[in-house]
mmCIF file of C-alpha atoms and ligand atoms in Angstrom:
data_model
loop_
_atom_site.group_PDB
_atom_site.id
_atom_site.type_symbol
_atom_site.label_atom_id
_atom_site.label_comp_id
_atom_site.label_asym_id
_atom_site.label_seq_id
_atom_site.Cartn_x
_atom_site.Cartn_y
_atom_site.Cartn_z
ATOM 1 C CA UNK A 1 -39.016 11.640 20.350
ATOM 2 C CA UNK A 2 -36.370 9.625 21.878
ATOM 3 C CA UNK A 3 -35.694 7.869 18.600
ATOM 4 C CA UNK A 4 -35.625 11.268 16.648
ATOM 5 C CA UNK A 5 -33.080 12.610 19.240
ATOM 6 C CA UNK A 6 -31.083 9.410 19.053
ATOM 7 C CA UNK A 7 -30.907 9.518 15.165
ATOM 8 C CA UNK A 8 -29.831 13.258 15.258
ATOM 9 C CA UNK A 9 -27.254 12.296 17.741
ATOM 10 C CA UNK A 10 -25.896 9.353 15.652
ATOM 11 C CA UNK A 11 -26.104 11.380 12.503
ATOM 12 C CA UNK A 12 -24.118 14.320 14.285
ATOM 13 C CA UNK A 13 -21.592 12.027 15.927
ATOM 14 C CA UNK A 14 -20.817 9.513 13.189
ATOM 15 C CA UNK A 15 -18.048 9.812 10.798
ATOM 16 C CA UNK A 16 -17.014 8.240 7.576
ATOM 17 C CA UNK A 17 -14.502 5.489 7.898
ATOM 18 C CA UNK A 18 -12.254 4.356 5.155
ATOM 19 C CA UNK A 19 -9.932 1.353 5.131
ATOM 20 C CA UNK A 20 -6.457 1.473 3.900
ATOM 21 C CA UNK A 21 -4.457 -1.633 3.050
ATOM 22 C CA UNK A 22 -0.649 -1.423 3.438
ATOM 23 C CA UNK A 23 1.002 -3.918 1.095
ATOM 24 C CA UNK A 24 4.484 -4.558 -0.178
ATOM 25 C CA UNK A 25 7.385 -7.067 0.077
ATOM 26 C CA UNK A 26 8.473 -8.165 3.387
ATOM 27 C CA UNK A 27 11.025 -5.727 4.903
ATOM 28 C CA UNK A 28 9.626 -2.814 2.932
ATOM 29 C CA UNK A 29 8.745 -0.837 5.967
ATOM 30 C CA UNK A 30 4.868 -1.344 6.373
ATOM 31 C CA UNK A 31 4.870 -1.795 10.073
ATOM 32 C CA UNK A 32 7.271 1.000 10.479
ATOM 33 C CA UNK A 33 5.025 3.165 8.423
ATOM 34 C CA UNK A 34 2.016 2.126 10.684
ATOM 35 C CA UNK A 35 3.977 3.014 13.701
ATOM 36 C CA UNK A 36 4.947 6.446 12.228
ATOM 37 C CA UNK A 37 1.359 7.298 11.347
ATOM 38 C CA UNK A 38 0.246 6.411 14.809
ATOM 39 C CA UNK A 39 2.852 8.410 16.472
ATOM 40 C CA UNK A 40 1.859 11.482 14.223
ATOM 41 C CA UNK A 41 -1.991 11.107 14.562
ATOM 42 C CA UNK A 42 -2.551 9.241 17.861
ATOM 43 C CA UNK A 43 -1.514 11.228 20.903
ATOM 44 C CA UNK A 44 -0.342 7.998 22.841
ATOM 45 C CA UNK A 45 1.183 6.331 19.782
ATOM 46 C CA UNK A 46 4.538 4.575 19.965
ATOM 47 C CA UNK A 47 7.695 6.425 19.149
ATOM 48 C CA UNK A 48 8.372 6.237 15.545
ATOM 49 C CA UNK A 49 11.924 4.652 15.817
ATOM 50 C CA UNK A 50 10.675 1.629 17.619
ATOM 51 C CA UNK A 51 11.889 -1.863 16.714
ATOM 52 C CA UNK A 52 9.631 -3.822 14.533
ATOM 53 C CA UNK A 53 9.361 -7.578 14.020
ATOM 54 C CA UNK A 54 8.178 -9.368 10.924
ATOM 55 C CA UNK A 55 4.425 -9.088 10.953
ATOM 56 C CA UNK A 56 2.619 -12.371 11.391
ATOM 57 C CA UNK A 57 -1.242 -11.926 11.029
ATOM 58 C CA UNK A 58 -2.281 -8.366 10.926
ATOM 59 C CA UNK A 59 -1.715 -5.024 12.696
ATOM 60 C CA UNK A 60 -4.686 -2.651 12.451
ATOM 61 C CA UNK A 61 -5.004 0.914 13.695
ATOM 62 C CA UNK A 62 -7.767 3.435 13.370
ATOM 63 C CA UNK A 63 -6.643 7.176 13.264
ATOM 64 C CA UNK A 64 -9.108 10.066 13.632
ATOM 65 C CA UNK A 65 -8.354 12.920 11.024
ATOM 66 C CA UNK A 66 -11.210 15.020 12.300
ATOM 67 C CA UNK A 67 -13.687 14.554 9.600
ATOM 68 C CA UNK A 68 -13.058 10.912 8.940
ATOM 69 C CA UNK A 69 -11.418 7.851 10.290
ATOM 70 C CA UNK A 70 -8.821 5.987 8.567
ATOM 71 C CA UNK A 71 -8.500 2.298 9.412
ATOM 72 C CA UNK A 72 -5.070 1.062 8.447
ATOM 73 C CA UNK A 73 -4.334 -2.498 7.922
ATOM 74 C CA UNK A 74 -0.873 -3.865 7.874
ATOM 75 C CA UNK A 75 -1.290 -7.651 6.846
ATOM 76 C CA UNK A 76 2.187 -8.778 6.429
ATOM 77 C CA UNK A 77 4.300 -9.115 3.416
ATOM 78 C CA UNK A 78 5.980 -12.602 3.618
ATOM 79 C CA UNK A 79 5.204 -14.916 0.717
ATOM 80 C CA UNK A 80 3.018 -17.159 2.906
ATOM 81 C CA UNK A 81 0.910 -14.151 3.927
ATOM 82 C CA UNK A 82 0.511 -12.581 0.565
ATOM 83 C CA UNK A 83 -2.218 -14.889 -0.360
ATOM 84 C CA UNK A 84 -4.438 -13.569 2.297
ATOM 85 C CA UNK A 85 -4.245 -10.031 0.832
ATOM 86 C CA UNK A 86 -7.048 -10.808 -1.682
ATOM 87 C CA UNK A 87 -9.484 -11.114 1.068
ATOM 88 C CA UNK A 88 -8.836 -7.537 2.128
ATOM 89 C CA UNK A 89 -9.222 -6.065 -1.417
ATOM 90 C CA UNK A 90 -13.041 -5.745 -1.461
ATOM 91 C CA UNK A 91 -13.469 -3.819 1.664
ATOM 92 C CA UNK A 92 -10.571 -1.531 1.349
ATOM 93 C CA UNK A 93 -10.817 2.008 0.006
ATOM 94 C CA UNK A 94 -7.231 2.643 -0.981
ATOM 95 C CA UNK A 95 -3.971 0.526 -1.441
ATOM 96 C CA UNK A 96 -0.674 1.735 -0.156
ATOM 97 C CA UNK A 97 2.275 -0.170 -1.851
ATOM 98 C CA UNK A 98 5.410 0.195 0.166
ATOM 99 C CA UNK A 99 8.673 -0.213 -1.615
ATOM 100 C CA UNK A 100 12.173 -0.521 -0.139
ATOM 101 C CA UNK A 101 14.096 1.901 -2.193
ATOM 102 C CA UNK A 102 17.282 0.384 -0.915
ATOM 103 C CA UNK A 103 16.493 -3.145 -2.139
ATOM 104 C CA UNK A 104 15.772 -2.615 -5.884
ATOM 105 C CA UNK A 105 19.247 -3.264 -7.336
ATOM 106 C CA UNK A 106 19.697 -0.923 -10.337
ATOM 107 C CA UNK A 107 19.563 -3.361 -13.241
ATOM 108 C CA UNK A 108 16.008 -2.707 -14.394
ATOM 109 C CA UNK A 109 15.865 0.954 -13.474
ATOM 110 C CA UNK A 110 18.322 2.105 -16.224
ATOM 111 C CA UNK A 111 15.917 4.734 -17.696
ATOM 112 C CA UNK A 112 12.593 4.972 -19.232
ATOM 113 C CA UNK A 113 13.666 3.673 -22.736
ATOM 114 C CA UNK A 114 14.745 0.307 -21.600
ATOM 115 C CA UNK A 115 12.419 -2.345 -22.558
ATOM 116 C CA UNK A 116 10.470 -3.810 -19.765
ATOM 117 C CA UNK A 117 11.095 -7.505 -18.842
ATOM 118 C CA UNK A 118 9.006 -9.741 -21.134
ATOM 119 C CA UNK A 119 5.906 -11.694 -20.353
ATOM 120 C CA UNK A 120 7.852 -14.861 -21.306
ATOM 121 C CA UNK A 121 10.646 -14.076 -18.655
ATOM 122 C CA UNK A 122 7.828 -13.608 -16.074
ATOM 123 C CA UNK A 123 6.021 -16.702 -17.088
ATOM 124 C CA UNK A 124 9.310 -18.734 -16.924
ATOM 125 C CA UNK A 125 10.232 -17.054 -13.673
ATOM 126 C CA UNK A 126 6.798 -18.132 -12.146
ATOM 127 C CA UNK A 127 6.930 -21.679 -13.503
ATOM 128 C CA UNK A 128 10.269 -22.077 -11.788
ATOM 129 C CA UNK A 129 8.466 -21.449 -8.553
ATOM 130 C CA UNK A 130 5.373 -23.285 -9.394
ATOM 131 C CA UNK A 131 3.841 -24.378 -6.004
ATOM 132 C CA UNK A 132 0.266 -25.574 -6.620
ATOM 133 C CA UNK A 133 -2.539 -22.922 -6.763
ATOM 134 C CA UNK A 134 -1.309 -20.465 -9.164
ATOM 135 C CA UNK A 135 -1.639 -17.595 -6.778
ATOM 136 C CA UNK A 136 0.981 -15.155 -8.073
ATOM 137 C CA UNK A 137 0.998 -13.014 -4.940
ATOM 138 C CA UNK A 138 1.599 -16.003 -2.823
ATOM 139 C CA UNK A 139 4.369 -17.548 -5.016
ATOM 140 C CA UNK A 140 6.950 -15.007 -6.065
ATOM 141 C CA UNK A 141 10.021 -15.566 -4.330
ATOM 142 C CA UNK A 142 13.504 -13.808 -4.646
ATOM 143 C CA UNK A 143 15.491 -17.098 -5.288
ATOM 144 C CA UNK A 144 15.007 -16.884 -9.014
ATOM 145 C CA UNK A 145 14.151 -13.356 -9.694
ATOM 146 C CA UNK A 146 15.538 -10.056 -8.302
ATOM 147 C CA UNK A 147 13.640 -8.005 -5.676
ATOM 148 C CA UNK A 148 12.679 -5.466 -8.278
ATOM 149 C CA UNK A 149 10.974 -7.999 -10.469
ATOM 150 C CA UNK A 150 9.521 -9.634 -7.380
ATOM 151 C CA UNK A 151 8.015 -6.081 -6.557
ATOM 152 C CA UNK A 152 6.837 -5.717 -9.915
ATOM 153 C CA UNK A 153 5.050 -9.060 -10.049
ATOM 154 C CA UNK A 154 3.505 -8.395 -6.671
ATOM 155 C CA UNK A 155 2.306 -4.969 -7.636
ATOM 156 C CA UNK A 156 0.932 -6.474 -10.887
ATOM 157 C CA UNK A 157 -0.956 -9.205 -8.891
ATOM 158 C CA UNK A 158 -2.506 -6.564 -6.636
ATOM 159 C CA UNK A 159 -3.697 -4.631 -9.741
ATOM 160 C CA UNK A 160 -4.884 -7.590 -11.615
ATOM 161 C CA UNK A 161 -7.596 -8.283 -8.890
ATOM 162 C CA UNK A 162 -10.931 -7.147 -9.941
ATOM 163 C CA UNK A 163 -11.538 -5.995 -6.331
ATOM 164 C CA UNK A 164 -8.817 -3.322 -6.620
ATOM 165 C CA UNK A 165 -10.215 -1.787 -9.960
ATOM 166 C CA UNK A 166 -10.634 1.985 -9.655
ATOM 167 C CA UNK A 167 -9.470 2.532 -6.116
ATOM 168 C CA UNK A 168 -6.640 4.911 -5.307
ATOM 169 C CA UNK A 169 -3.148 3.366 -5.315
ATOM 170 C CA UNK A 170 -0.339 5.189 -3.499
ATOM 171 C CA UNK A 171 3.198 3.895 -4.093
ATOM 172 C CA UNK A 172 5.686 4.858 -1.335
ATOM 173 C CA UNK A 173 9.256 4.855 -2.152
ATOM 174 C CA UNK A 174 10.489 4.273 1.509
ATOM 175 C CA UNK A 175 13.822 4.540 3.193
ATOM 176 C CA UNK A 176 14.662 7.745 1.293
ATOM 177 C CA UNK A 177 16.673 8.807 4.321
ATOM 178 C CA UNK A 178 19.396 6.093 3.303
ATOM 179 C CA UNK A 179 22.124 7.049 1.102
ATOM 180 C CA UNK A 180 21.991 4.002 -0.979
ATOM 181 C CA UNK A 181 18.327 4.503 -1.884
ATOM 182 C CA UNK A 182 17.140 4.657 -5.464
ATOM 183 C CA UNK A 183 15.434 8.045 -6.210
ATOM 184 C CA UNK A 184 11.862 8.195 -6.336
ATOM 185 C CA UNK A 185 11.785 9.370 -9.966
ATOM 186 C CA UNK A 186 13.529 6.101 -11.032
ATOM 187 C CA UNK A 187 11.053 4.105 -9.103
ATOM 188 C CA UNK A 188 8.350 5.918 -10.817
ATOM 189 C CA UNK A 189 9.653 5.624 -14.178
ATOM 190 C CA UNK A 190 11.299 2.305 -14.138
ATOM 191 C CA UNK A 191 8.789 0.304 -12.129
ATOM 192 C CA UNK A 192 5.454 2.024 -11.386
ATOM 193 C CA UNK A 193 4.691 3.584 -14.801
ATOM 194 C CA UNK A 194 5.566 0.444 -16.572
ATOM 195 C CA UNK A 195 3.343 -1.675 -14.251
ATOM 196 C CA UNK A 196 0.510 0.832 -14.584
ATOM 197 C CA UNK A 197 0.686 1.307 -18.214
ATOM 198 C CA UNK A 198 0.897 -2.456 -18.810
ATOM 199 C CA UNK A 199 -1.918 -4.687 -19.301
ATOM 200 C CA UNK A 200 -2.373 -5.642 -15.669
ATOM 201 C CA UNK A 201 -2.510 -1.816 -14.772
ATOM 202 C CA UNK A 202 -5.626 -1.136 -16.960
ATOM 203 C CA UNK A 203 -8.061 -0.429 -14.040
ATOM 204 C CA UNK A 204 -5.736 2.026 -12.257
ATOM 205 C CA UNK A 205 -7.332 5.503 -12.520
ATOM 206 C CA UNK A 206 -5.838 7.189 -9.447
ATOM 207 C CA UNK A 207 -2.226 6.767 -8.511
ATOM 208 C CA UNK A 208 0.737 8.614 -7.077
ATOM 209 C CA UNK A 209 4.380 7.853 -6.088
ATOM 210 C CA UNK A 210 5.580 9.653 -3.092
ATOM 211 C CA UNK A 211 8.996 9.604 -1.244
ATOM 212 C CA UNK A 212 8.971 8.794 2.540
ATOM 213 C CA UNK A 213 11.026 7.790 5.424
ATOM 214 C CA UNK A 214 8.661 5.668 7.509
ATOM 215 C CA UNK A 215 11.566 5.539 10.098
ATOM 216 C CA UNK A 216 12.071 9.383 10.292
ATOM 217 C CA UNK A 217 8.520 10.105 9.600
ATOM 218 C CA UNK A 218 9.406 12.363 6.484
ATOM 219 C CA UNK A 219 6.711 12.443 3.972
ATOM 220 C CA UNK A 220 4.162 10.456 6.120
ATOM 221 C CA UNK A 221 1.717 13.381 6.612
ATOM 222 C CA UNK A 222 1.805 14.131 2.728
ATOM 223 C CA UNK A 223 1.022 10.566 2.146
ATOM 224 C CA UNK A 224 -1.880 10.458 4.777
ATOM 225 C CA UNK A 225 -3.134 13.733 3.101
ATOM 226 C CA UNK A 226 -3.176 12.188 -0.441
ATOM 227 C CA UNK A 227 -5.007 9.257 0.757
ATOM 228 C CA UNK A 228 -7.462 11.290 2.529
ATOM 229 C CA UNK A 229 -8.406 13.289 -0.381
ATOM 230 C CA UNK A 230 -8.429 10.462 -2.911
ATOM 231 C CA UNK A 231 -10.584 8.116 -0.820
ATOM 232 C CA UNK A 232 -13.123 11.066 -0.525
ATOM 233 C CA UNK A 233 -12.940 11.690 -4.109
ATOM 234 C CA UNK A 234 -13.679 8.186 -5.014
ATOM 235 C CA UNK A 235 -16.566 7.803 -2.316
ATOM 236 C CA UNK A 236 -19.118 7.181 -4.811
ATOM 237 C CA UNK A 237 -17.213 4.356 -6.317
ATOM 238 C CA UNK A 238 -16.520 2.906 -2.933
ATOM 239 C CA UNK A 239 -18.556 4.264 -0.019
ATOM 240 C CA UNK A 240 -17.161 4.581 3.307
ATOM 241 C CA UNK A 241 -18.608 2.815 6.307
ATOM 242 C CA UNK A 242 -20.341 5.167 8.939
ATOM 243 C CA UNK A 243 -19.056 5.029 12.544
HETATM 244 N N1 GDP B 301 16.607 3.458 7.108
HETATM 245 C C1 GDP B 301 15.313 3.293 7.287
HETATM 246 N N2 GDP B 301 14.992 1.900 7.591
HETATM 247 C C2 GDP B 301 13.587 1.741 7.601
HETATM 248 C C3 GDP B 301 12.637 2.592 7.198
HETATM 249 N N3 GDP B 301 11.407 2.013 7.218
HETATM 250 C C4 GDP B 301 11.631 0.727 7.715
HETATM 251 N N4 GDP B 301 12.993 0.543 8.023
HETATM 252 C C5 GDP B 301 13.657 -0.661 8.634
HETATM 253 O O1 GDP B 301 13.397 -1.775 7.745
HETATM 254 C C6 GDP B 301 13.298 -3.021 8.515
HETATM 255 C C7 GDP B 301 11.852 -3.704 7.975
HETATM 256 O O2 GDP B 301 10.849 -2.718 8.447
HETATM 257 P P1 GDP B 301 9.299 -3.183 8.669
HETATM 258 O O3 GDP B 301 8.491 -2.089 9.152
HETATM 259 O O4 GDP B 301 9.373 -4.300 9.687
HETATM 260 O O5 GDP B 301 8.939 -3.786 7.363
HETATM 261 P P2 GDP B 301 7.660 -4.708 6.868
HETATM 262 O O6 GDP B 301 8.105 -6.153 6.717
HETATM 263 O O7 GDP B 301 7.322 -4.105 5.627
HETATM 264 O O8 GDP B 301 6.560 -4.568 8.007
HETATM 265 C C8 GDP B 301 13.238 -2.466 9.917
HETATM 266 O O9 GDP B 301 14.604 -2.836 10.305
HETATM 267 C C9 GDP B 301 12.912 -0.997 9.875
HETATM 268 O O10 GDP B 301 13.561 -0.212 10.952
HETATM 269 C C10 GDP B 301 13.073 3.956 6.690
HETATM 270 O O11 GDP B 301 12.272 4.750 6.239
HETATM 271 N N5 GDP B 301 14.428 4.198 6.714
HETATM 272 MG MG1 MG B 302 5.600 -5.896 9.088
#
């Protein structure tokens, strides 16, 4: 009887937990976004406008959305840390790729008809930075290529991993509060659509691009709502952990 009661209790009190991986170049706003989510969903979270320091290692927070938990991982975006991302892919239920909308230049975003940068250019760029183990995510640097191309290469390397196939991908055009930001639609057409429709994006089934300001908290709830609905939608493909 005790065991039955315990099982019923555990069943009634446990919730689905989904892991969300925050990725993006360094300085994109991942840590600020995590703080912003915490301040919106955790009563005692830190204020949104707190100062961030470059993430070394990882920040992880679990938020309670009522009918599920979201466990959000901010694993750092510097080159040296990017090679660690792959170890998180298999256990995450969605990837949130944060883009700094003020750090994309404008060269490659001149409209949907402009031809994407060629494979040869990417190949040459990577060879320039050859550092040993052939891990693209760990090697892209901004010395030889612009931030937009760096962003593109990193996003492609995330999508190229078999462990991310089929999971929802949310791209956040962050820093939309700044006047010098590139519009979301341009990021969508000039970067995201090209990557997702390219050969490396073949496994993307569920994606969205949303504007946010992690600093001001604008758009953050909409982003969390999108993730919430999409991980639930994909729960047969990648089942949650019960907590
Ligand atoms: N204006 C503005 N600044 C932001 C926003 N999000 C992040 N930042 C700033 O960008 C810098 C890098 O943010 P951080 O969260 O540390 O980036 P991370 O390297 O991706 O974790 C910090 O100075 C933040 O205050 C935003 O939405 N708007
Ligand atoms: Mg950080």
